[in-house]
Short mmCIF file of C-alpha atoms and ligand atoms in Angstrom, two decimals:
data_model
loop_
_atom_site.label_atom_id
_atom_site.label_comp_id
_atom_site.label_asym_id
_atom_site.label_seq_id
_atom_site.Cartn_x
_atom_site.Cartn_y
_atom_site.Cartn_z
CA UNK A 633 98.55 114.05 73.91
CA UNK A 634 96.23 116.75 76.03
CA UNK A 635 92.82 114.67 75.11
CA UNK A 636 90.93 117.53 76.50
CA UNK A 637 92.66 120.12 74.38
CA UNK A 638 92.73 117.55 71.75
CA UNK A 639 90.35 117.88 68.14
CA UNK A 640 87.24 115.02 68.01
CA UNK A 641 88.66 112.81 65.67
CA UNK A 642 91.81 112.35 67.54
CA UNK A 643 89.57 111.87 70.75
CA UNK A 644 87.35 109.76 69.20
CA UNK A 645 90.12 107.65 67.60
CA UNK A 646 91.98 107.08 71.58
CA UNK A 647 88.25 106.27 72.68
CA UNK A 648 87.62 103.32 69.40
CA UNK A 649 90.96 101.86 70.41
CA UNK A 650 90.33 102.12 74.25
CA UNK A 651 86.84 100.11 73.81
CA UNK A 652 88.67 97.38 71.80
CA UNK A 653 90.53 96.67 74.22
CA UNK A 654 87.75 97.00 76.80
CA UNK A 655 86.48 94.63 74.69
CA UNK A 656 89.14 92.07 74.54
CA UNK A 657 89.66 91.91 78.33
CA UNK A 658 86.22 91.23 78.89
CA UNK A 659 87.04 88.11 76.98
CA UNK A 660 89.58 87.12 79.29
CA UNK A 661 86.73 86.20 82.29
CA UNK A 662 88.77 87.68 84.70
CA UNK A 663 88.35 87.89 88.58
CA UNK A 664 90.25 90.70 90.28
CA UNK A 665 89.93 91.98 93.72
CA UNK A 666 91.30 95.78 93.77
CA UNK A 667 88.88 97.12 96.89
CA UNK A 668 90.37 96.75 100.34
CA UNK A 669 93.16 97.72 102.16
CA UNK A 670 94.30 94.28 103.16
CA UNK A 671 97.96 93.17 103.75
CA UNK A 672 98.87 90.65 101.31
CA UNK A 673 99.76 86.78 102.38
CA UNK A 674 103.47 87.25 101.92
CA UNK A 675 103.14 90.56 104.57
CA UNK A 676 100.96 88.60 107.30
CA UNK A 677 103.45 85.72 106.72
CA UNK A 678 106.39 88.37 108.38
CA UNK A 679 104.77 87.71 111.81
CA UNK A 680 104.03 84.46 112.29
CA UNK A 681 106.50 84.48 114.98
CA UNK A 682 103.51 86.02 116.98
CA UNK A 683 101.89 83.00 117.14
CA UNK A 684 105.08 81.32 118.84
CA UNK A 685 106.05 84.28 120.63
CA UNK A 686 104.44 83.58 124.03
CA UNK A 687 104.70 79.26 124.81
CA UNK A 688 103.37 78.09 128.29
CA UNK A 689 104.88 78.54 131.08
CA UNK A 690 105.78 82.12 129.93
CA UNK A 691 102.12 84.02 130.36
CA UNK A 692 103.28 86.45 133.28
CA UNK A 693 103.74 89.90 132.74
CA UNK A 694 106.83 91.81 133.35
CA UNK A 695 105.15 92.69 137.22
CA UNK A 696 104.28 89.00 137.90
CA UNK A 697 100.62 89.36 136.71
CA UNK A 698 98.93 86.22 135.10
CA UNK A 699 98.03 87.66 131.45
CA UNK A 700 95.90 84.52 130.94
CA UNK A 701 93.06 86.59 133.84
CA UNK A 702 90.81 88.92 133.42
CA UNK A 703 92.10 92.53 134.25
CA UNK A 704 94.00 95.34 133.20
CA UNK A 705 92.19 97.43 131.38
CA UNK A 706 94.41 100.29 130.40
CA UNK A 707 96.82 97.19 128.82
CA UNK A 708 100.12 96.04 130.24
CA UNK A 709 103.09 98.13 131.53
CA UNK A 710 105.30 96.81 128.96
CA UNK A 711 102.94 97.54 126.23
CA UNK A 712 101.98 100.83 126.60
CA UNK A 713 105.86 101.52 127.33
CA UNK A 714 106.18 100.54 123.94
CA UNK A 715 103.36 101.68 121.82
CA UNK A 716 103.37 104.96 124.15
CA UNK A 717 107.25 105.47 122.23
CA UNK A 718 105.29 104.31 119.00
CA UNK A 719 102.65 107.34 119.19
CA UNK A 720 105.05 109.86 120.84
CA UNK A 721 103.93 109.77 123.93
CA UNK A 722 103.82 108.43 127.65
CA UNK A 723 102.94 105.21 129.21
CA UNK A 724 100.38 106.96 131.25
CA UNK A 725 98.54 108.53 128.73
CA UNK A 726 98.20 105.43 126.20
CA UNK A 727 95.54 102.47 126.38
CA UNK A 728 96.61 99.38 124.71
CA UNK A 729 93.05 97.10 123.83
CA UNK A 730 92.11 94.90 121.44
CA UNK A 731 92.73 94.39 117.98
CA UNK A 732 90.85 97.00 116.29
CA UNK A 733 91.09 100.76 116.65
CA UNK A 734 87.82 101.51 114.51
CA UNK A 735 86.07 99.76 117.74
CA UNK A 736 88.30 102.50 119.87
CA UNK A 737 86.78 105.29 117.78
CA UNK A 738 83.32 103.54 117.68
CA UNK A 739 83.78 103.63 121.33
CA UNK A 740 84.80 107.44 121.61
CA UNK A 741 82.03 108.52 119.33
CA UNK A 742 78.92 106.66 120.28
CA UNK A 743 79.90 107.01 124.03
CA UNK A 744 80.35 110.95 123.03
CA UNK A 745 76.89 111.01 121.85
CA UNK A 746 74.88 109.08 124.76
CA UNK A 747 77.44 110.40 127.56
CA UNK A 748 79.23 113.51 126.39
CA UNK A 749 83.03 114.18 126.94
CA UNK A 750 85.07 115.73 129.35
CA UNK A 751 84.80 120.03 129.24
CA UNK A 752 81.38 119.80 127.21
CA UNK A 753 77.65 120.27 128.31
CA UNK A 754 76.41 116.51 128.16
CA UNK A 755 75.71 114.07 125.43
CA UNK A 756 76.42 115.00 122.42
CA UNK A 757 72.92 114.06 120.31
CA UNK A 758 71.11 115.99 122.68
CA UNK A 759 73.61 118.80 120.75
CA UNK A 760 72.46 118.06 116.78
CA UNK A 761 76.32 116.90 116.87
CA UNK A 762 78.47 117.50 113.41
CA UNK A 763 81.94 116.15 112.36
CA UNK A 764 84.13 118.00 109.71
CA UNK A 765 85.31 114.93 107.66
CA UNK A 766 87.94 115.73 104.97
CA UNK A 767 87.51 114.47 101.47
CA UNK A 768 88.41 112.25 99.87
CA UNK A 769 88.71 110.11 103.44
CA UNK A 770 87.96 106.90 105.31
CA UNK A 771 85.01 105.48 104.56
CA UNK A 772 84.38 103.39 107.80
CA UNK A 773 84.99 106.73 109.43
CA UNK A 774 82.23 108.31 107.76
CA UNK A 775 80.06 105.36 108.56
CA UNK A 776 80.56 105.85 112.08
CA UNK A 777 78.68 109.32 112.03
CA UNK A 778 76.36 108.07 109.94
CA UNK A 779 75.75 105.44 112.05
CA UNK A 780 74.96 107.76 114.84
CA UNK A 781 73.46 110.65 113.43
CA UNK A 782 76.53 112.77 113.42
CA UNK A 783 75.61 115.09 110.73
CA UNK A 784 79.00 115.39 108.49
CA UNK A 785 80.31 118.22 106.90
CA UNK A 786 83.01 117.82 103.96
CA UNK A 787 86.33 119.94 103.72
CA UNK A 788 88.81 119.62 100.87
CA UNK A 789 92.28 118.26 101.40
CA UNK A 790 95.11 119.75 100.23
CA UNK A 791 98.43 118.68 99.99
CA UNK A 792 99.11 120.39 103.66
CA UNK A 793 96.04 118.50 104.81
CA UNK A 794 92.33 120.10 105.28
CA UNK A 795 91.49 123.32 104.07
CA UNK A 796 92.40 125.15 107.21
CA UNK A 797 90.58 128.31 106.39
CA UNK A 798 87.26 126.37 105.89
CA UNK A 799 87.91 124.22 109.18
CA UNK A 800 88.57 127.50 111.19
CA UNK A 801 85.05 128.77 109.58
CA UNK A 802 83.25 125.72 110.47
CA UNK A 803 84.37 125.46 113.86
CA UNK A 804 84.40 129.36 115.02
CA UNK A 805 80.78 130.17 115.86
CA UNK A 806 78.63 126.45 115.88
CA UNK A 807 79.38 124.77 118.82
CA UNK A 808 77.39 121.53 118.05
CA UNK A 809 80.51 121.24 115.47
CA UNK A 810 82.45 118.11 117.78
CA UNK A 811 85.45 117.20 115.91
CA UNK A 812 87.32 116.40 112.55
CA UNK A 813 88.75 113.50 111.58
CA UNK A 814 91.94 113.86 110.57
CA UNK A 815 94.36 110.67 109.07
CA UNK A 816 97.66 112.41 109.68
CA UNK A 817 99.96 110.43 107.69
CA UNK A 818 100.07 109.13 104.40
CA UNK A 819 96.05 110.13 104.35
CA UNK A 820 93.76 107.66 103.30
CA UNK A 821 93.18 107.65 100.64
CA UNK A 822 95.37 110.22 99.04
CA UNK A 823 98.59 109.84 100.75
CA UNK A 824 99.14 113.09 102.43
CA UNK A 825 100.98 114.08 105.39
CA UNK A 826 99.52 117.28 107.41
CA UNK A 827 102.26 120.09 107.24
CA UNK A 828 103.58 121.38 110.80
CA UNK A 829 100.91 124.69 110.16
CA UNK A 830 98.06 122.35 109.78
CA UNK A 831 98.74 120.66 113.42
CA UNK A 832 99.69 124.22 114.73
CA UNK A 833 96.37 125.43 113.43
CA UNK A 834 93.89 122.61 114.48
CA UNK A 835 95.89 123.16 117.92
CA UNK A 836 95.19 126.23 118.39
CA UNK A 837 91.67 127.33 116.33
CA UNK A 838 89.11 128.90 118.97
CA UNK A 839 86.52 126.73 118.87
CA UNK A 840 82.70 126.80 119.83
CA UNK A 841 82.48 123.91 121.25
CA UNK A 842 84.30 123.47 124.43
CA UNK A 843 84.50 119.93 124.10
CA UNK A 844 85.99 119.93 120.26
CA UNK A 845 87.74 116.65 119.45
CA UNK A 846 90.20 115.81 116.81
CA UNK A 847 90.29 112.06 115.68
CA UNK A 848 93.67 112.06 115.08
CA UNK A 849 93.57 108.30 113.45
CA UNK A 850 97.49 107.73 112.88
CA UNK A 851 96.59 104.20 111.58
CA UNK A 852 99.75 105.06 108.79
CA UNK A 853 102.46 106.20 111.44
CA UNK A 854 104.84 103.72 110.43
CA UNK A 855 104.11 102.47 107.24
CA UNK A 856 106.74 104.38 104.60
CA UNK A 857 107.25 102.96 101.13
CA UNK A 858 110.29 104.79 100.50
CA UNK A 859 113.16 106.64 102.20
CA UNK A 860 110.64 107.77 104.51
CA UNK A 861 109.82 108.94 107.68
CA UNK A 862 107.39 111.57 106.21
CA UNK A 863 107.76 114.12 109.61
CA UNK A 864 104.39 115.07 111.38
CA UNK A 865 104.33 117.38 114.38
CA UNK A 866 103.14 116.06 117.92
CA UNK A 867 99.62 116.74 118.14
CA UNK A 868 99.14 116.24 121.69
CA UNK A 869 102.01 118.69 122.41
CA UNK A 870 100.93 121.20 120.21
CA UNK A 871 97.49 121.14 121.68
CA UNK A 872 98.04 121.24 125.52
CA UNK A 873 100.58 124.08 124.84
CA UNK A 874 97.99 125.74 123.07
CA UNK A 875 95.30 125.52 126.25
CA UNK A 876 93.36 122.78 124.87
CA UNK A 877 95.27 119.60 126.35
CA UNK A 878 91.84 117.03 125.73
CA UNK A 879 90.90 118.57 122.18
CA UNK A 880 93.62 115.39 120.70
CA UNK A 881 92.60 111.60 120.85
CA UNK A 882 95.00 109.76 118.81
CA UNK A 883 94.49 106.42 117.60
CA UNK A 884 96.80 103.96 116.08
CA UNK A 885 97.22 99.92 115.70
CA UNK A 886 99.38 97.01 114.62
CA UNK A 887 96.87 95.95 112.50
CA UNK A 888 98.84 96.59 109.17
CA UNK A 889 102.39 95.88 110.59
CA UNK A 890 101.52 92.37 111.85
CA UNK A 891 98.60 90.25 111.82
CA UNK A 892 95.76 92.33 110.44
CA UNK A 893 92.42 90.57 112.59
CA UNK A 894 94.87 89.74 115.44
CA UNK A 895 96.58 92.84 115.80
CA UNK A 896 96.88 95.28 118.64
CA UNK A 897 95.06 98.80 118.90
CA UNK A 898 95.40 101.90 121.01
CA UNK A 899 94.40 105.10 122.08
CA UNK A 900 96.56 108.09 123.68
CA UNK A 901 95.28 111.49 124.71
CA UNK A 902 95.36 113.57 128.04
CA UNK A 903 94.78 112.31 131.34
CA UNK A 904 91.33 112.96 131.38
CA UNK A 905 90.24 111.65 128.43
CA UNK A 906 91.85 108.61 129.55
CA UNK A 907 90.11 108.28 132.30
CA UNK A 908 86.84 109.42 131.13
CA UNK A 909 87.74 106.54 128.18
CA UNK A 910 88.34 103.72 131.16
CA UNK A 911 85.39 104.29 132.53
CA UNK A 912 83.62 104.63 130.04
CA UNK A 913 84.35 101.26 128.14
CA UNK A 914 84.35 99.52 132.19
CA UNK A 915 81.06 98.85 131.07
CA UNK A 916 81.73 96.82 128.13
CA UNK A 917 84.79 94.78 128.76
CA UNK A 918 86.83 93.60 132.04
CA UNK A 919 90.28 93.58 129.83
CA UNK A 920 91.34 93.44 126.77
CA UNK A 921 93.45 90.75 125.31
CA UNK A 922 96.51 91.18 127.22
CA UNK A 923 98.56 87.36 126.27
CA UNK A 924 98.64 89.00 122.69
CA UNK A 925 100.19 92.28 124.06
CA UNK A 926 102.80 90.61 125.34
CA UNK A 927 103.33 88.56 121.83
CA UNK A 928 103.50 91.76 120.10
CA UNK A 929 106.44 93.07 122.84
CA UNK A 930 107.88 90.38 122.68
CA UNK A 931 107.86 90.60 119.12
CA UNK A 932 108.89 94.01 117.77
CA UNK A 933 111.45 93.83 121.46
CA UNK A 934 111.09 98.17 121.14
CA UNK A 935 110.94 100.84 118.18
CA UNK A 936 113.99 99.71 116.11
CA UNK A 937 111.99 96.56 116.11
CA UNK A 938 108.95 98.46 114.77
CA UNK A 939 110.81 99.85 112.23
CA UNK A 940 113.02 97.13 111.36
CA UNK A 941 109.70 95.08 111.03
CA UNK A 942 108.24 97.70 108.76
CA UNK A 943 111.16 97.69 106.23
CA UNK A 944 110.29 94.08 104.96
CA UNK A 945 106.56 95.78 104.61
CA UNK A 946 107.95 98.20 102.60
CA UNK A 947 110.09 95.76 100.22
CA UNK A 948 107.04 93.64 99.68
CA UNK A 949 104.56 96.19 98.76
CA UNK A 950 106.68 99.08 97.23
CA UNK A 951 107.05 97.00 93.63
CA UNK A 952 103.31 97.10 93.92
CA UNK A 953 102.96 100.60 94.02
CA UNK A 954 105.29 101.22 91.38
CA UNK A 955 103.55 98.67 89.45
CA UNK A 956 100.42 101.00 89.70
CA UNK A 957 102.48 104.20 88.97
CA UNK A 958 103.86 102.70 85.79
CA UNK A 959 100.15 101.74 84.43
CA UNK A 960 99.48 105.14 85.40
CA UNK A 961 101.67 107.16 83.78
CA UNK A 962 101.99 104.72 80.97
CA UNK A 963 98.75 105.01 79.31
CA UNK A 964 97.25 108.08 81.13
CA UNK A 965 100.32 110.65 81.44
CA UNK A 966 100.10 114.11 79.50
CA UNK A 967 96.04 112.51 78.45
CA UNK A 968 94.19 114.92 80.72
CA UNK A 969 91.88 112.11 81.04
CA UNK A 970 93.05 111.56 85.14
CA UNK A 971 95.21 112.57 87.94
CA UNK A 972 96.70 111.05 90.58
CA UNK A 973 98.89 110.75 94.04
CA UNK A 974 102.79 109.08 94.44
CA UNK A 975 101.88 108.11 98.23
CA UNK A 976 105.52 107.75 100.40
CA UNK A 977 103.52 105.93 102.43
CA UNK A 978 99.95 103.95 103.29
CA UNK A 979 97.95 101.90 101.81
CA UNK A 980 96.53 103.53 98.67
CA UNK A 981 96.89 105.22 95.32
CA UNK A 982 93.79 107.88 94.60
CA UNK A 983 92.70 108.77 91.34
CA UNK A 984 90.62 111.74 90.50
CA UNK A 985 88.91 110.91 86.79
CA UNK A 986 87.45 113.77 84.85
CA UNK A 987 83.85 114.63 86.56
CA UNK A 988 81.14 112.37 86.12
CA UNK A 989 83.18 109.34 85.36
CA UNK A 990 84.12 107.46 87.98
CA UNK A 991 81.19 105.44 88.53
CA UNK A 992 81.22 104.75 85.14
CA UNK A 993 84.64 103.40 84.77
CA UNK A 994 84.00 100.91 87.81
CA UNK A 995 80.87 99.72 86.53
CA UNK A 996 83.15 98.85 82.99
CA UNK A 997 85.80 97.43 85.28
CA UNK A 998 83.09 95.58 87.24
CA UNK A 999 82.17 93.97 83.56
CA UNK A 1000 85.40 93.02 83.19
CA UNK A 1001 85.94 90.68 86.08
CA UNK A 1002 87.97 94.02 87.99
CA UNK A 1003 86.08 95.13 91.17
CA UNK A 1004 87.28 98.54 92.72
CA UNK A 1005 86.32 100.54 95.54
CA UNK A 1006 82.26 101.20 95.01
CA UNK A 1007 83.06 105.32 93.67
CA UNK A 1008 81.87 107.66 96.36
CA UNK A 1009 83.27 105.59 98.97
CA UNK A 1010 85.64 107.98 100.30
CA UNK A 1011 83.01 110.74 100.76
CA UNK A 1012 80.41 110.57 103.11
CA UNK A 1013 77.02 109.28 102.69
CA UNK A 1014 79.17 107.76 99.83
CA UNK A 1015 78.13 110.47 97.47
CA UNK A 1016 81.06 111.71 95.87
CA UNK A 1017 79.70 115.52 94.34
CA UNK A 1018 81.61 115.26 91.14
CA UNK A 1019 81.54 111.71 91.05
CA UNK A 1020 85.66 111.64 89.83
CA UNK A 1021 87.52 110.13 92.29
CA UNK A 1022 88.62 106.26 92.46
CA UNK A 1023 90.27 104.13 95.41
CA UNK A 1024 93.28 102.20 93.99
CA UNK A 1025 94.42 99.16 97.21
CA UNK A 1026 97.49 97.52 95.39
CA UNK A 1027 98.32 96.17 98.70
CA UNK A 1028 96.81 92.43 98.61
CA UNK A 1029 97.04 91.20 94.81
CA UNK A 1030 100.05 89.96 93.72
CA UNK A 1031 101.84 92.20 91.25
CA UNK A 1032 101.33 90.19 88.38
CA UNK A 1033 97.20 90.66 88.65
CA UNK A 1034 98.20 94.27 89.79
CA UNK A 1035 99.51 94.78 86.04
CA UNK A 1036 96.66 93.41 84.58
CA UNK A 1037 93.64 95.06 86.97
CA UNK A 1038 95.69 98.17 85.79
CA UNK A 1039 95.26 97.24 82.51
CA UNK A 1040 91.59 97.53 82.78
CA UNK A 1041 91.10 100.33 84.91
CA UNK A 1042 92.99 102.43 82.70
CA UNK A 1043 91.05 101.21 79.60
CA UNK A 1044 88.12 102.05 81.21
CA UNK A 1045 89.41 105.71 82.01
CA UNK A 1046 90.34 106.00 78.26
CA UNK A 1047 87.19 104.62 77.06
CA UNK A 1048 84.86 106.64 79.66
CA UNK A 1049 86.16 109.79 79.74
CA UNK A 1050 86.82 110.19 76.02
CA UNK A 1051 83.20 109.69 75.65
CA UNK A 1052 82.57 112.19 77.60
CA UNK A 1053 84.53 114.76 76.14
CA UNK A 1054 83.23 113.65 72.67
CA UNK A 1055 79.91 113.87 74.00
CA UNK A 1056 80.59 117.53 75.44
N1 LIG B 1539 92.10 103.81 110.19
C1 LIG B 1539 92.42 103.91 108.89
C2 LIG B 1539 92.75 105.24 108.32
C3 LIG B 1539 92.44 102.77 108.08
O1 LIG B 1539 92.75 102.90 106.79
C4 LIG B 1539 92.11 101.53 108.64
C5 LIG B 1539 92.05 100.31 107.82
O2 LIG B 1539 92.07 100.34 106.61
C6 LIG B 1539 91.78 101.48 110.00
C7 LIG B 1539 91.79 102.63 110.76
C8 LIG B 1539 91.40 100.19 110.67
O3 LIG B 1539 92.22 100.00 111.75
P1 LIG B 1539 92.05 98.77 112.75
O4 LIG B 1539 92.37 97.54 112.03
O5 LIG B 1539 93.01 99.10 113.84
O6 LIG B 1539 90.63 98.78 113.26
#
């Protein structure tokens, strides 16, 4: 039944029975973790053959170099032949680092704002610098700006991807407007992949700014739940043929495929932007880690590897998923009382509540021993304006405390928003 259309004693009768059961879980002293995007055990466990992948005796490179030294900055040859493939593009325009592509993006950004980029006039806080972030979105993106004074602006996703009439808008006249940051694929947190017109259009929008980036965080590229590939059109392509070949810095890392803190990260865009990245981050590091580059190619071998790899992913967490869908639809379908996304792919499931509610219903799931995602977490300043939408991360509990953490959280929906409407 349509709660919302529904009359106030049939509202108030779903919202008594929702609060006894509130009530009764809250007996149960339970201790659920539904906040981050974490591979589970069983997932990490698919790669431990990393940590036997390179023995002594067998820490040279593919050109004789001793991985064990310092060195190589860009990463190794064999490497960036292989995650170059990965992002869909060369070996020359691809740096293979560390383990963490937030710290590549960190690095872009805060170097942007004391040092400026490549085709711009100088640092970017001497500019008032903004960032168009699409909502909902990242949150550690979002604390990056904020971090640095990069004021933010918010744009709506749609199921194509931003609001491209708003982004063209934003971006036509203000040139202190630096960049959007876009998650491509599977969208964090609400599953969307950008639609060949949304990468034609951020391509090819005249911008202000003549050093406009586009975080193009790919961080989902390979990471289908179902019959998948979801397509998405080559950014970098699409913007040098457009006449802006540096306007695309795309990021993407192993972090999710193998060993989450040990993965490996990387960064592709046009030759100037990698070399204006090189030297830039000269300062801070002499090389990355290059012995676990060479564990991850020797690893994955090339990209049948990848997505051979990714397929046992996909069996592991894809009952999980479903586990959430079925709560969903279950005790919320046809109520009116929420909506939600059926990602193909990532890491999350986002639920928009009816306005007003979401903090609420984490607070109640808080009481009962269920923590979610703090509400506003996927908007910056972590204000969400209508205060509706909730971050679902089925990926690390096991399915069995999925069920019940579902169990609460849709309670809670019942019990919260039918208040509302009986209180409206
Ligand atoms: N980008 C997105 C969109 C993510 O969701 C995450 C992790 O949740 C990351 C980046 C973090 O990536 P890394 O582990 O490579 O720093």
């Amino acid at each position: 039944m349509d709660l919302t259309k529904a009359d106030a004693d049939a509202v108030k009768a779903r919202h008594n029975d929702a609060a006894g059961r509130m009530e009764k879980l809250r007996g149960r002293n339970l201790s659920l973790d539904m906040t981050r995007g974490k591979p589970s055990p069983e997932q990490l466990n698919l790669s431990d053959d990393l940590l036997i992948a390179v023995q002594p005796g067998e820490t040279d490179g593919e050109d004789g170099t001793d991985l064990r030294n310092y060195g190589g900055l860009a990463g190794i040859p064999e490497a960036r032949r292989l995650f170059a493939e990965f992002l869909g593009t060369v070996p020359e325009r691809i740096i293979v680092g560390g383990n963490s592509s937030l710290s590549m993006m960190w690095d872009v950004l805060s170097n942007a704002m004391s040092f400026g980029m490549p085709d711009g006039e100088g640092p970017w806080r001497d500019q008032g610098a903004k960032f168009i972030c699409p909502v909902p979105g990242y949150d550690r993106h979002f604390a990056i700006c904020e971090r640095l004074g990069i004021e933010m602006i918010t744009v709506e996703m749609t199921p194509d991807g931003p609001d491209m009439d708003t982004v063209r808008a934003l971006v036509a006249d203000d040139a202190s407007v630096k960049g959007i940051w876009c998650v491509p694929k599977y969208s964090n947190p609400s599953g969307e992949t950008y639609s060949d017109e949304t990468v034609q259009a951020l391509a090819t929008m005249p911008t202000a700014a003549s050093d406009f980036r586009i975080m193009w965080d790919n961080a989902y590229a390979v990471h289908h739940l179902g019959d998948g590939p979801a397509s998405l059109s080559d950014i970098m392509k699409a913007c040098e043929a457009a006449g802006h070949p540096n306007r695309a810095i795309v990021l993407g890392s192993t972090s999710k495929m193998t060993h989450a803190g040990a993965g490996v990260a990387m960064l592709a865009s046009s030759p100037d932007n990698i070399k204006d990245h090189l030297d830039k981050i000269a300062y801070a590091m002499i090389g990355p880690d290059k012995v676990n580059q060479l564990r991850h190619v020797r690893f994955f071998k090339n990209m049948d590897g990848i997505l051979a790899h990714m397929k046992k992913h996909a069996e592991i967490i894809a009952p999980k998923f479903a586990a959430v869908e079925e709560a969903l639809e279950k005790n919320l379908g046809g109520s009116g009382l929420a909506t939600w996304t059926k990602p193909d792919g990532g890491y999350f499931v986002s639920v928009d509540v009816l306005d007003g509610c979401a903090s609420k219903v984490i607070a109640r799931c808080a009481d009962a021993g269920v923590k979610i995602t703090p509400a506003g977490a996927t908007y910056p300043y972590g204000k969400d304006p209508f205060d509706k939408n909730i971050r679902i991360a089925p990926t690390l509990p096991g399915i069995d405390e999925i069920k019940v953490a579902m169990t609460v959280l849709t309670a809670a929906i019942e019990e919260v928003c039918t208040q509302k409407l009986l209180d409206t």
